[in-house]
Tab-separated table of C-alpha atoms in Angstrom:
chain	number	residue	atom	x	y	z
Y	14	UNK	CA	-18.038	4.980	8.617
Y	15	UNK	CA	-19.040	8.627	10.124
Y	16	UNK	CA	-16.667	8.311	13.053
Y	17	UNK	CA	-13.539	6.794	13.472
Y	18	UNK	CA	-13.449	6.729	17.124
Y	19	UNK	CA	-13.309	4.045	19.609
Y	20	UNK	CA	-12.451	1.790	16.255
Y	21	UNK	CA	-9.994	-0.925	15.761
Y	22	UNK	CA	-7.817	-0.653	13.136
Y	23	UNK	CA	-5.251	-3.199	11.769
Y	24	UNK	CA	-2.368	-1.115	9.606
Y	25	UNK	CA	0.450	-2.904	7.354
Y	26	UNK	CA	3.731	-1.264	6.734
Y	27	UNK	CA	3.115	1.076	9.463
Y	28	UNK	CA	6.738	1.610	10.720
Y	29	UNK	CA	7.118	4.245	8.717
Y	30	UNK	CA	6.249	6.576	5.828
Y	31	UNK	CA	2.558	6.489	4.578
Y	32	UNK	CA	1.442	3.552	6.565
Y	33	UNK	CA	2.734	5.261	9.806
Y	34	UNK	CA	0.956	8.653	8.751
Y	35	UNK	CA	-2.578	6.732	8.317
Y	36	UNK	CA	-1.658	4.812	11.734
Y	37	UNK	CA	-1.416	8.441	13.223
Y	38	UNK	CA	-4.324	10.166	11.750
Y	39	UNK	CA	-6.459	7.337	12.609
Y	40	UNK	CA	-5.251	7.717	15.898
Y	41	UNK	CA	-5.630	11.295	16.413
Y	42	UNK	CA	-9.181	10.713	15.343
Y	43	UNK	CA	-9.601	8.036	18.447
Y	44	UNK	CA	-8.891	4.466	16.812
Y	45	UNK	CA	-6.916	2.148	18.493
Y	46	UNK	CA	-4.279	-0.095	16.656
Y	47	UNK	CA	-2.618	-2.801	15.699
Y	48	UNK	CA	0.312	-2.340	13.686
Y	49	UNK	CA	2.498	-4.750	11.399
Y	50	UNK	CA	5.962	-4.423	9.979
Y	51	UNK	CA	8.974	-6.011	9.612
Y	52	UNK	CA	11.104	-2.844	11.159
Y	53	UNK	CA	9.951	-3.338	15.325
Y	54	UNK	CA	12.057	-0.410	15.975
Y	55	UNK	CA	10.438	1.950	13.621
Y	56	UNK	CA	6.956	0.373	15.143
Y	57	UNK	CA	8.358	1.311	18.749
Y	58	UNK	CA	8.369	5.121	17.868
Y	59	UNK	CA	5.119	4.688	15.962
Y	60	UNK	CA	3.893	3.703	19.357
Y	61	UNK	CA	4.402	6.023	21.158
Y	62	UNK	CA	3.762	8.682	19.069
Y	63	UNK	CA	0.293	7.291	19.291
Y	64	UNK	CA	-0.150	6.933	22.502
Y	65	UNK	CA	0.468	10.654	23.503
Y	66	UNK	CA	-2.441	10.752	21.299
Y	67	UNK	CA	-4.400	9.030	23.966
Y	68	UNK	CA	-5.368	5.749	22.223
Y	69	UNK	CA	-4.266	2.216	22.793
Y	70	UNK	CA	-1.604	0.165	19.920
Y	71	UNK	CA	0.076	-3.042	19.668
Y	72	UNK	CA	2.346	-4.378	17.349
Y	73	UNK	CA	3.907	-7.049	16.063
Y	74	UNK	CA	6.719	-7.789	13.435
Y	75	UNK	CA	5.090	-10.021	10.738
Y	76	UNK	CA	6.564	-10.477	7.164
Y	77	UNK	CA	3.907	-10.395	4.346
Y	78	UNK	CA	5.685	-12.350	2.768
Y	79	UNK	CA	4.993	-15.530	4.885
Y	80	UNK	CA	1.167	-16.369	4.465
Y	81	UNK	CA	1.906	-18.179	8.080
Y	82	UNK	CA	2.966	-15.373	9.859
Y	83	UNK	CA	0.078	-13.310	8.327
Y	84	UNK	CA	-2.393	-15.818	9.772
Y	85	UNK	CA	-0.500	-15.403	13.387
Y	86	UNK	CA	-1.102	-11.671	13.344
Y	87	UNK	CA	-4.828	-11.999	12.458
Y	88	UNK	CA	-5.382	-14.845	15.431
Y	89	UNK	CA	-3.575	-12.311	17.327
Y	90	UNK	CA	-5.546	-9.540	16.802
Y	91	UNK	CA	-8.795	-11.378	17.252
Y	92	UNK	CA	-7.303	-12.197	20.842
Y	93	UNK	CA	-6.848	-8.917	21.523
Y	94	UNK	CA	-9.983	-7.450	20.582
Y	95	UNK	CA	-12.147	-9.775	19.066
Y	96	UNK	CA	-13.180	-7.373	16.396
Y	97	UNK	CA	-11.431	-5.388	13.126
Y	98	UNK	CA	-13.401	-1.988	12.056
Y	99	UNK	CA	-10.674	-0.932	10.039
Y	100	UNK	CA	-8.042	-2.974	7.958
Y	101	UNK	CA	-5.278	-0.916	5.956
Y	102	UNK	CA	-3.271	-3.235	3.591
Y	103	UNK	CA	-0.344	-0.803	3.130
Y	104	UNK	CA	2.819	-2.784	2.681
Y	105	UNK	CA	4.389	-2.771	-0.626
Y	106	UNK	CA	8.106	-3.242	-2.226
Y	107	UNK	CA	8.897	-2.440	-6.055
Y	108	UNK	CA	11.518	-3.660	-8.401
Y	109	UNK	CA	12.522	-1.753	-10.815
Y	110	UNK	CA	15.143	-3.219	-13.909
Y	111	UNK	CA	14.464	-5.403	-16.948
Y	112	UNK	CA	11.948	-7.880	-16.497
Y	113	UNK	CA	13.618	-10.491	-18.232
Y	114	UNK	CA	16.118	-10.486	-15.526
Y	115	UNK	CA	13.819	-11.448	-12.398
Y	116	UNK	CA	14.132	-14.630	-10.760
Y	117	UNK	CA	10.570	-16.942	-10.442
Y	118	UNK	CA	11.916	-15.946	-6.494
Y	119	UNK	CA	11.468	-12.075	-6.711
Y	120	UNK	CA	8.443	-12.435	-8.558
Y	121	UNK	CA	6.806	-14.531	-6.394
Y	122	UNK	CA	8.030	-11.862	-2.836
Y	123	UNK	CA	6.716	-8.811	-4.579
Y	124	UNK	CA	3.470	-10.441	-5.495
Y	125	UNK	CA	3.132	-12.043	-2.041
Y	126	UNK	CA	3.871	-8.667	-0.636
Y	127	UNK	CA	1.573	-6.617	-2.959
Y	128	UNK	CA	-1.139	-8.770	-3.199
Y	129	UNK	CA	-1.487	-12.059	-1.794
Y	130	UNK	CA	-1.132	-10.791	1.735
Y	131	UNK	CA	-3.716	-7.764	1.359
Y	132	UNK	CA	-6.050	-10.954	-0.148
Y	133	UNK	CA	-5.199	-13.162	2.292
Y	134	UNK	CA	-5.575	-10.534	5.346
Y	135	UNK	CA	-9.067	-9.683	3.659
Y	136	UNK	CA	-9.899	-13.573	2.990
Y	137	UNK	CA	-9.195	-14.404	7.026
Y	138	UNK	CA	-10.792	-11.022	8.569
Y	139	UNK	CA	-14.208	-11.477	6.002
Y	140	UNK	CA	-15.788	-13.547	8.374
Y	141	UNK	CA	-15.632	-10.788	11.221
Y	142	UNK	CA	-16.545	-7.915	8.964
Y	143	UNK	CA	-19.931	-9.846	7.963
Y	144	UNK	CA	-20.741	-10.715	11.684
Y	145	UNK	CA	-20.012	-7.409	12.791
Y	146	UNK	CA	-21.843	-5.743	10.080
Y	147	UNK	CA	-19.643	-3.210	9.371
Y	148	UNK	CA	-16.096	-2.690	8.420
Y	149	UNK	CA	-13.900	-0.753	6.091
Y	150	UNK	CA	-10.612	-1.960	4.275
Y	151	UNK	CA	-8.367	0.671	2.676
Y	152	UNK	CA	-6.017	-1.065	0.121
Y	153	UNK	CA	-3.134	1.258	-1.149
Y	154	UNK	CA	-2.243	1.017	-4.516
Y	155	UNK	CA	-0.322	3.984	-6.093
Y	156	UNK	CA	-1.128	5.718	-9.615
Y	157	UNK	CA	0.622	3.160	-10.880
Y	158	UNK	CA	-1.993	0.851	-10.198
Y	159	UNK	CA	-3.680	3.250	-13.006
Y	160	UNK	CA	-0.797	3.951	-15.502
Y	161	UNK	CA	2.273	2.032	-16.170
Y	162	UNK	CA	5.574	2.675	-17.123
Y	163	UNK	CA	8.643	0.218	-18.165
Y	164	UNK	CA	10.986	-1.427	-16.092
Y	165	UNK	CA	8.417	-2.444	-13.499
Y	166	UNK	CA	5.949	-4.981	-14.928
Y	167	UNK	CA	5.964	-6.906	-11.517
Y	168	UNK	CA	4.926	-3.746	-9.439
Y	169	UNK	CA	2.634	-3.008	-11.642
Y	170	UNK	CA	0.901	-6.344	-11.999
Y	171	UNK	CA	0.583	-6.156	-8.423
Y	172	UNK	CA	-1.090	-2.584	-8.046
Y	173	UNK	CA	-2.985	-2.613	-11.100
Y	174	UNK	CA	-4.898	-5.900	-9.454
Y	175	UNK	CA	-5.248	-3.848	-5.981
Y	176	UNK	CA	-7.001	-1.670	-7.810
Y	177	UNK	CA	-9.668	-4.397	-9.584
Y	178	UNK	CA	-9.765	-6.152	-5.912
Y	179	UNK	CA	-11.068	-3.063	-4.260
Y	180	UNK	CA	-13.306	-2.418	-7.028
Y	181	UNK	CA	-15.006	-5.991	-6.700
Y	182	UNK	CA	-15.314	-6.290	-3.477
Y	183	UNK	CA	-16.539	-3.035	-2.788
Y	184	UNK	CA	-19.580	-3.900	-5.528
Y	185	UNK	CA	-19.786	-7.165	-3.643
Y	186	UNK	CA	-19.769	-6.384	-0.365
Y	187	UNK	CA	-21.247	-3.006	0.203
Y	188	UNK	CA	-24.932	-3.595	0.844
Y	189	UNK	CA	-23.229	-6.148	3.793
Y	190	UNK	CA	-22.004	-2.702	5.764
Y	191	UNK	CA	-18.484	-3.375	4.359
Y	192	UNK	CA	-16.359	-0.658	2.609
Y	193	UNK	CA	-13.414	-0.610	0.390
Y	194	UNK	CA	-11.140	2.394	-0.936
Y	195	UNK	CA	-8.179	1.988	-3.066
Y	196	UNK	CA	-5.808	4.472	-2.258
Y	197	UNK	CA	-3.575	6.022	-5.420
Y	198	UNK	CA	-0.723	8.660	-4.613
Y	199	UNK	CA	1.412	9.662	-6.752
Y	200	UNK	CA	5.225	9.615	-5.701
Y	201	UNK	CA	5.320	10.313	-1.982
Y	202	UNK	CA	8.264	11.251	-0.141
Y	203	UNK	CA	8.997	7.778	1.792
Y	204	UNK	CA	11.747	5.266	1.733
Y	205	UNK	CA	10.100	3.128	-1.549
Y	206	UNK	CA	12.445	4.274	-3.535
Y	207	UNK	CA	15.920	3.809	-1.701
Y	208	UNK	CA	14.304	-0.141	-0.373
Y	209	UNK	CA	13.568	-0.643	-4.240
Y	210	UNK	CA	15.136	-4.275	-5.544
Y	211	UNK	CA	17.262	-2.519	-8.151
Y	212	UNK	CA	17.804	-4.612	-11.584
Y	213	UNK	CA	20.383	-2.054	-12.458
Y	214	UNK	CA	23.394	-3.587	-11.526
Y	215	UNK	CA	23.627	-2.391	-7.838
Y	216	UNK	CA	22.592	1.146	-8.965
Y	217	UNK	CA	20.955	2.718	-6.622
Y	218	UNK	CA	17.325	3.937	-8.010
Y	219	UNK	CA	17.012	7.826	-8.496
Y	220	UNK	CA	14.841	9.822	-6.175
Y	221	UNK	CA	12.394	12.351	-7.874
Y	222	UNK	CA	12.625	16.029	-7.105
Y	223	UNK	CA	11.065	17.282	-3.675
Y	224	UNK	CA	8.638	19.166	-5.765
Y	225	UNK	CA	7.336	16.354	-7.595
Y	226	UNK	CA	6.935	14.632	-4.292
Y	227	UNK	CA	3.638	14.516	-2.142
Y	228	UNK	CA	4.028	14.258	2.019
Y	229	UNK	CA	3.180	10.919	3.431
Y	230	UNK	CA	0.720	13.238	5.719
Y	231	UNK	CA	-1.445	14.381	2.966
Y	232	UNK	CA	-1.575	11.017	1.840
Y	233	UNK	CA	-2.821	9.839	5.070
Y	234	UNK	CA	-5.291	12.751	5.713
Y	235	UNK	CA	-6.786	12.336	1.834
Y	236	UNK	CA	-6.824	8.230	2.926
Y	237	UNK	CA	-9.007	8.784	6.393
Y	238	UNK	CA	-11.426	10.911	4.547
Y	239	UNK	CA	-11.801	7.992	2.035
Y	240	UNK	CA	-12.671	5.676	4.412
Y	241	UNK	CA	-15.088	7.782	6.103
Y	242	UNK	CA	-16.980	9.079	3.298
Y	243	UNK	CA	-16.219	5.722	2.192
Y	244	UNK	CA	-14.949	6.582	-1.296
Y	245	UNK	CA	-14.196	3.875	-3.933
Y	246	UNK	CA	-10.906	5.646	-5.120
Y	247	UNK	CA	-8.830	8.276	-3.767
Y	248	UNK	CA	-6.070	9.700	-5.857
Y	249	UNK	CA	-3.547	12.376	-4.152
Y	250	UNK	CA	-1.798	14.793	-5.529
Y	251	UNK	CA	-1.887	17.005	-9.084
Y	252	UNK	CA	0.646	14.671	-10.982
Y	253	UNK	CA	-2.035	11.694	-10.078
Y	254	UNK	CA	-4.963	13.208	-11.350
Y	255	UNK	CA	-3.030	14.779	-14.438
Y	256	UNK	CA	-1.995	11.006	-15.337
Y	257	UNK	CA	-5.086	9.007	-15.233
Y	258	UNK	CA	-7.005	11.727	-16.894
Y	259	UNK	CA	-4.339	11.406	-19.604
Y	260	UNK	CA	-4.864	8.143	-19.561
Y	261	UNK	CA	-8.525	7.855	-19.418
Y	262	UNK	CA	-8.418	10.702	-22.566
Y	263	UNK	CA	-5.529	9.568	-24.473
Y	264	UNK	CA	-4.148	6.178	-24.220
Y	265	UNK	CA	-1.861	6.781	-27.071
Y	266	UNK	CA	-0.017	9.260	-25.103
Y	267	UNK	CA	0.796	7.403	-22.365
Y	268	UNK	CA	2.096	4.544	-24.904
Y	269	UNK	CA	4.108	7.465	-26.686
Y	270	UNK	CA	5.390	8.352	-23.994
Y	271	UNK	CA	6.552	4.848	-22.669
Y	272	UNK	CA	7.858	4.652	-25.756
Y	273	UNK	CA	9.865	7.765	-25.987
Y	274	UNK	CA	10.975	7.565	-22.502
Y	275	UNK	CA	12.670	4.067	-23.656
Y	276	UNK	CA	14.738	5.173	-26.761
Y	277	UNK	CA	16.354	7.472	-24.952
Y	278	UNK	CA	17.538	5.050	-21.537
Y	279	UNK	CA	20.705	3.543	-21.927
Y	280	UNK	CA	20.968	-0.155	-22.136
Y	281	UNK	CA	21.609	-2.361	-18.716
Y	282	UNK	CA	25.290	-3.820	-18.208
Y	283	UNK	CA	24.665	-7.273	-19.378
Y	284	UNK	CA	26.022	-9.073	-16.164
Y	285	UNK	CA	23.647	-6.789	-14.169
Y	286	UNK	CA	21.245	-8.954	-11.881
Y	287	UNK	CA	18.920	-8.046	-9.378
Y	288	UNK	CA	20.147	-6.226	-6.116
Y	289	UNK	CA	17.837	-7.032	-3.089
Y	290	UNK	CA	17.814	-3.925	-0.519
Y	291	UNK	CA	16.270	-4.576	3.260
């Protein structure tokens, strides 16, 4: 996709932090949109934000959650313009405790979050990107999509299978004129980790140092580029690319680490359950 302009482009989670930022960029670059969230007043300011950038953008509130409300928002957007160049599955939630302690419930919200409404928005909008004869989905993962760490088996279920998705569909589909980038950041400075379901007994989750943190903006600019140079995976920032190459290169490390990381975390209160944050 050499030029983003004049495109449509359907963006998840764009109320705020990196889904906003990719909403922007791809409207600074000419697309118009069609954004999703479940916060409309954090969609409101995306808005118009956008439209001082001279393009057109809708919204609606839709939770990803509900497989019927995702199916609203697609009929929706074929209404409005009949066509999707560009789809950006961005939402996401995490939960972060001991796994033993999450209902069938939570499992079943992050998954449907994280993954079955980025396959189901891809499964309804298929049809469209074949007739047009070209598209481009960008599906945002996270590094740890590529390496995991304990305490969030559920998250990373969810991003580690973004990252096989994009993968093959992209071998599937791209002689049809469709193309698919999975985006991988490493931590970004957005609200993920204060809306985090916390296993911890109500504790709230601890934010990483500002230096360790990459801008939402850089993610967004690095996550345009992808799509037009339509690249199969984009990682942002150093501590991303310093983790899957360990990974790639030494496994064992990344287990030793794991492993050392855990001997030295103190044990969960016992009556701690899962603590649900909007």
């Amino acid at each position: 996709m050499k030029s983003i302009r004049g495109k449509k482009a359907l963006v998840t989670g764009a109320a705020s932090g990196i889904g906003r930022e990719i909403a922007l960029t791809l409207a600074g670059q000419g697309a118009d949109l069609f954004l999703l969230d479940i916060d409309e007043e954090g969609l409101s300011r995306v808005v118009a934000s956008a439209e001082a950038l001279g393009v057109s953008a809708r919204v609606r509130r839709c939770d990803l959650a509900d497989s019927g409300q995702i199916s609203a928002a697609v009929q929706a957007v074929r209404d409005c313009w009949g066509r999707v160049d560009i789809l950006v599955n961005n939402a996401g939630v995490a939960y972060y405790g001991p796994t033993d302690r999450m209902t069938p419930e939570l499992w079943q919200w992050l998954l449907g979050v994280n993954l079955l409404a980025p396959i189901q928005l891809i499964r309804e909008l298929l049809p469209t990107f074949l007739a047009q004869g070209e598209a481009h989905v960008l599906n945002v993962s996270s590094v740890g999509g590529l390496v995991a760490q304990t305490r969030m088996a559920a998250y990373h279920a969810s991003k580690f299978a973004l990252v096989g998705l994009t993968e093959s569909l992209r071998a599937e589909y791209s002689h049809r004129g469709i193309g698919f980038t999975c985006l991988c950041p490493g931590l970004a400075d957005t609200n993920i980790f204060h809306n985090t379901v916390s296993g911890r007994g109500g504790k709230p989750i601890k934010v990483p140092p500002r230096w360790l943190l990459v801008s939402p903006r850089r993610v967004a600019r690095k996550a345009v580029a992808g799509i037009r140079h339509n690249r199969g995976l984009v990682l942002v920032s150093p501590m991303a690319h310093a983790l899957w190459g360990f990974k790639r290169l030494s496994p064992w490390l990344m287990d030793f680490i794991n492993r050392f990381r855990r001997s030295k975390r103190k044990p969960s209160p016992p009556d701690s359950q899962p603590q649900q944050k909007s």
